[in-house]
Amino acid sequence: MRALVFDLGGPLVTETHQLPPVVAGLGAQPPAGHQAYWETRLGYDAGTTSEVDYWSGVAGRPVEQAEAEELGRQDAAYWTSIRPEAEQLLREVRATGTPLWVLSNAPALIEPAIDAAGWRSQVSGRFVSGVLGLLKPDEAIYAHVEQELGLPGSELAFIDDRPANLDAAAAHGWTTHLYVDDADTRAWLVELGVLPG
């Protein structure tokens, strides 16, 4: 493998079905706030739903631009707080010299949040759907990554927690792995020959 590609939510950041603290701060009540946060997320992640529209829907009231941007920044900070175990894996991969990239379905504000994160130096770069206007599992996002990295799919390995995303990557020739936990990720990296056994 010439490069590794990691999804953000799951492989690096613990997925949760609970509402992030930023939503609780809005006073949004379940089930309405919970439903709006998750069920309208796709458009926000794709960059087709504005911050104002998304956060107004979550809050259940009109939200002004400045407030929406602040909510977006808080939300992005939450979703870029990776687990210590995952960060350790990134450090170990970095030490091998193997390029590691992040490919995430996430709003555009995730990009500057990644760049500000302490673990950013461990990865070569990031691909964020809200910036690209492309979502996994659309085949175009995998083609975009290949083009940007100058590598064919046969030289890329990808870990994600959603089978549909992995199936689409595999159709491009990528080596894929379904995320289970950090110990399983380590075992996969050893199997790939990226980390020593």
Short mmCIF file of C-alpha atoms in Angstrom, two decimals:
data_model
loop_
_atom_site.label_atom_id
_atom_site.label_comp_id
_atom_site.label_asym_id
_atom_site.label_seq_id
_atom_site.Cartn_x
_atom_site.Cartn_y
_atom_site.Cartn_z
CA MET A 1 0.00 0.00 0.00
CA ARG A 2 1.26 3.45 -0.94
CA ALA A 3 -1.20 5.31 1.29
CA LEU A 4 -3.79 4.73 4.01
CA VAL A 5 -7.15 6.52 4.10
CA PHE A 6 -9.14 6.69 7.33
CA ASP A 7 -12.72 7.73 7.88
CA LEU A 8 -13.05 10.19 10.77
CA GLY A 9 -16.19 9.16 12.67
CA GLY A 10 -15.68 5.63 13.96
CA PRO A 11 -12.08 4.79 13.07
CA LEU A 12 -10.74 7.94 14.78
CA VAL A 13 -13.60 9.62 16.65
CA THR A 14 -15.99 7.62 18.81
CA GLU A 15 -19.40 7.48 17.14
CA THR A 16 -22.33 8.21 19.44
CA HIS A 17 -26.07 8.22 19.08
CA GLN A 18 -26.30 10.85 21.78
CA LEU A 19 -26.62 14.50 20.89
CA PRO A 20 -23.32 16.39 21.09
CA PRO A 21 -23.11 18.96 23.90
CA VAL A 22 -23.55 21.83 21.44
CA VAL A 23 -27.11 20.65 20.75
CA ALA A 24 -27.98 20.38 24.42
CA GLY A 25 -26.82 23.96 24.79
CA LEU A 26 -29.42 25.03 22.25
CA GLY A 27 -32.19 23.71 24.44
CA ALA A 28 -33.29 21.41 21.61
CA GLN A 29 -35.49 18.68 23.02
CA PRO A 30 -35.53 15.05 22.01
CA PRO A 31 -36.88 13.52 19.93
CA ALA A 32 -37.22 16.61 17.69
CA GLY A 33 -33.66 17.90 18.22
CA HIS A 34 -32.16 14.45 17.91
CA GLN A 35 -34.11 13.69 14.74
CA ALA A 36 -33.21 17.01 13.11
CA TYR A 37 -29.50 16.68 13.99
CA TRP A 38 -29.10 13.26 12.41
CA GLU A 39 -31.76 13.08 9.71
CA THR A 40 -30.89 16.40 8.07
CA ARG A 41 -27.14 15.90 8.46
CA LEU A 42 -26.58 14.54 4.97
CA GLY A 43 -27.31 17.84 3.26
CA TYR A 44 -25.11 19.69 5.76
CA ASP A 45 -22.29 17.20 5.18
CA ALA A 46 -22.71 17.55 1.41
CA GLY A 47 -22.55 21.34 1.56
CA THR A 48 -26.03 21.65 0.05
CA THR A 49 -27.74 22.73 3.29
CA SER A 50 -26.56 26.04 4.72
CA GLU A 51 -25.37 26.36 8.31
CA VAL A 52 -28.30 28.66 9.06
CA ASP A 53 -30.88 26.22 7.70
CA TYR A 54 -29.29 23.22 9.38
CA TRP A 55 -28.93 24.74 12.82
CA SER A 56 -32.32 26.43 12.67
CA GLY A 57 -33.82 23.00 12.05
CA VAL A 58 -31.92 21.46 14.95
CA ALA A 59 -32.78 24.31 17.32
CA GLY A 60 -36.42 24.44 16.27
CA ARG A 61 -36.17 28.23 15.91
CA PRO A 62 -34.56 30.72 13.54
CA VAL A 63 -30.79 30.91 14.00
CA GLU A 64 -28.79 33.88 12.72
CA GLN A 65 -25.62 33.47 10.65
CA ALA A 66 -23.18 34.33 13.44
CA GLU A 67 -24.82 31.88 15.83
CA ALA A 68 -24.93 29.18 13.15
CA GLU A 69 -21.22 29.60 12.46
CA GLU A 70 -20.40 29.35 16.16
CA LEU A 71 -22.56 26.23 16.51
CA GLY A 72 -20.82 24.77 13.48
CA ARG A 73 -17.39 25.44 14.99
CA GLN A 74 -18.37 23.85 18.31
CA ASP A 75 -19.80 20.85 16.50
CA ALA A 76 -16.66 20.51 14.36
CA ALA A 77 -14.44 20.65 17.45
CA TYR A 78 -16.49 17.81 18.95
CA TRP A 79 -16.15 15.64 15.84
CA THR A 80 -12.39 16.17 15.56
CA SER A 81 -11.60 15.11 19.14
CA ILE A 82 -10.11 11.73 18.37
CA ARG A 83 -9.55 8.92 20.88
CA PRO A 84 -6.09 8.71 22.51
CA GLU A 85 -5.76 5.13 21.23
CA ALA A 86 -6.50 6.26 17.68
CA GLU A 87 -4.03 9.11 17.95
CA GLN A 88 -1.35 6.67 19.09
CA LEU A 89 -2.01 4.57 15.98
CA LEU A 90 -1.63 7.68 13.82
CA ARG A 91 1.72 8.43 15.46
CA GLU A 92 2.94 4.90 14.82
CA VAL A 93 1.85 5.00 11.18
CA ARG A 94 3.47 8.40 10.76
CA ALA A 95 6.72 6.99 12.12
CA THR A 96 6.74 4.35 9.37
CA GLY A 97 6.60 7.04 6.70
CA THR A 98 3.35 5.70 5.24
CA PRO A 99 1.16 8.62 4.10
CA LEU A 100 -2.17 8.68 5.93
CA TRP A 101 -5.18 10.70 4.83
CA VAL A 102 -8.62 11.39 6.29
CA LEU A 103 -11.73 11.03 4.10
CA SER A 104 -14.88 12.15 5.89
CA ASN A 105 -18.51 12.91 5.19
CA ALA A 106 -18.63 16.10 7.21
CA PRO A 107 -19.55 19.79 6.91
CA ALA A 108 -17.01 22.24 5.55
CA LEU A 109 -16.16 23.56 9.02
CA ILE A 110 -14.58 20.20 9.83
CA GLU A 111 -11.66 21.08 7.56
CA PRO A 112 -10.33 24.02 9.63
CA ALA A 113 -11.12 22.06 12.79
CA ILE A 114 -8.90 19.21 11.58
CA ASP A 115 -6.18 21.70 10.69
CA ALA A 116 -6.34 23.17 14.21
CA ALA A 117 -6.33 19.78 15.95
CA GLY A 118 -3.25 18.57 17.77
CA TRP A 119 -3.23 15.34 15.74
CA ARG A 120 -3.20 17.12 12.35
CA SER A 121 0.59 16.74 12.07
CA GLN A 122 0.17 12.97 12.08
CA VAL A 123 -1.77 12.90 8.79
CA SER A 124 -0.74 13.99 5.32
CA GLY A 125 -4.03 15.69 4.53
CA ARG A 126 -7.82 15.52 4.55
CA PHE A 127 -10.74 15.22 2.17
CA VAL A 128 -13.99 16.66 3.53
CA SER A 129 -17.28 16.11 1.71
CA GLY A 130 -18.70 19.52 2.58
CA VAL A 131 -15.73 21.17 0.87
CA LEU A 132 -15.67 18.82 -2.12
CA GLY A 133 -19.43 18.71 -2.69
CA LEU A 134 -19.07 14.92 -2.92
CA LEU A 135 -20.29 12.30 -0.45
CA LYS A 136 -19.28 8.73 0.25
CA PRO A 137 -20.33 6.32 -1.19
CA ASP A 138 -20.53 8.30 -4.45
CA GLU A 139 -17.83 6.81 -6.67
CA ALA A 140 -16.73 10.30 -7.66
CA ILE A 141 -15.24 10.99 -4.24
CA TYR A 142 -12.96 7.95 -4.50
CA ALA A 143 -11.93 8.98 -8.02
CA HIS A 144 -11.16 12.45 -6.65
CA VAL A 145 -8.91 11.03 -3.93
CA GLU A 146 -7.05 8.89 -6.46
CA GLN A 147 -6.52 11.88 -8.72
CA GLU A 148 -5.31 14.13 -5.91
CA LEU A 149 -2.91 11.52 -4.56
CA GLY A 150 -1.78 10.42 -8.00
CA LEU A 151 -2.32 6.80 -7.02
CA PRO A 152 -4.52 4.03 -8.41
CA GLY A 153 -7.04 2.38 -6.12
CA SER A 154 -4.91 -0.75 -6.01
CA GLU A 155 -2.33 1.18 -3.98
CA LEU A 156 -4.78 2.60 -1.42
CA ALA A 157 -6.10 1.04 1.79
CA PHE A 158 -9.23 2.38 3.47
CA ILE A 159 -10.92 1.89 6.84
CA ASP A 160 -14.49 3.03 7.46
CA ASP A 161 -17.36 2.01 9.73
CA ARG A 162 -20.00 1.86 6.98
CA PRO A 163 -20.11 -1.13 4.63
CA ALA A 164 -21.60 0.90 1.76
CA ASN A 165 -18.61 3.25 1.80
CA LEU A 166 -16.22 0.31 1.79
CA ASP A 167 -18.07 -1.43 -1.04
CA ALA A 168 -17.80 1.69 -3.21
CA ALA A 169 -14.07 2.00 -2.46
CA ALA A 170 -13.52 -1.70 -3.20
CA ALA A 171 -15.20 -1.19 -6.57
CA HIS A 172 -12.34 1.24 -7.29
CA GLY A 173 -9.80 -1.41 -6.35
CA TRP A 174 -9.06 -0.11 -2.86
CA THR A 175 -8.14 -2.54 -0.09
CA THR A 176 -10.84 -2.03 2.55
CA HIS A 177 -11.49 -2.86 6.18
CA LEU A 178 -14.57 -2.43 8.35
CA TYR A 179 -13.79 -0.58 11.58
CA VAL A 180 -14.54 -2.54 14.76
CA ASP A 181 -12.27 -1.09 17.44
CA ASP A 182 -8.72 0.22 17.89
CA ALA A 183 -7.24 -3.20 18.60
CA ASP A 184 -8.75 -4.54 15.39
CA THR A 185 -7.42 -1.52 13.48
CA ARG A 186 -3.95 -2.25 14.82
CA ALA A 187 -4.23 -5.89 13.75
CA TRP A 188 -5.28 -4.76 10.28
CA LEU A 189 -2.31 -2.41 10.01
CA VAL A 190 0.01 -5.24 11.04
CA GLU A 191 -1.60 -7.51 8.43
CA LEU A 192 -1.04 -4.85 5.79
CA GLY A 193 2.60 -4.69 6.78
CA VAL A 194 2.32 -1.03 7.80
CA LEU A 195 3.03 -1.72 11.48
CA PRO A 196 5.36 -4.40 12.84
CA GLY A 197 3.75 -7.45 14.40
#
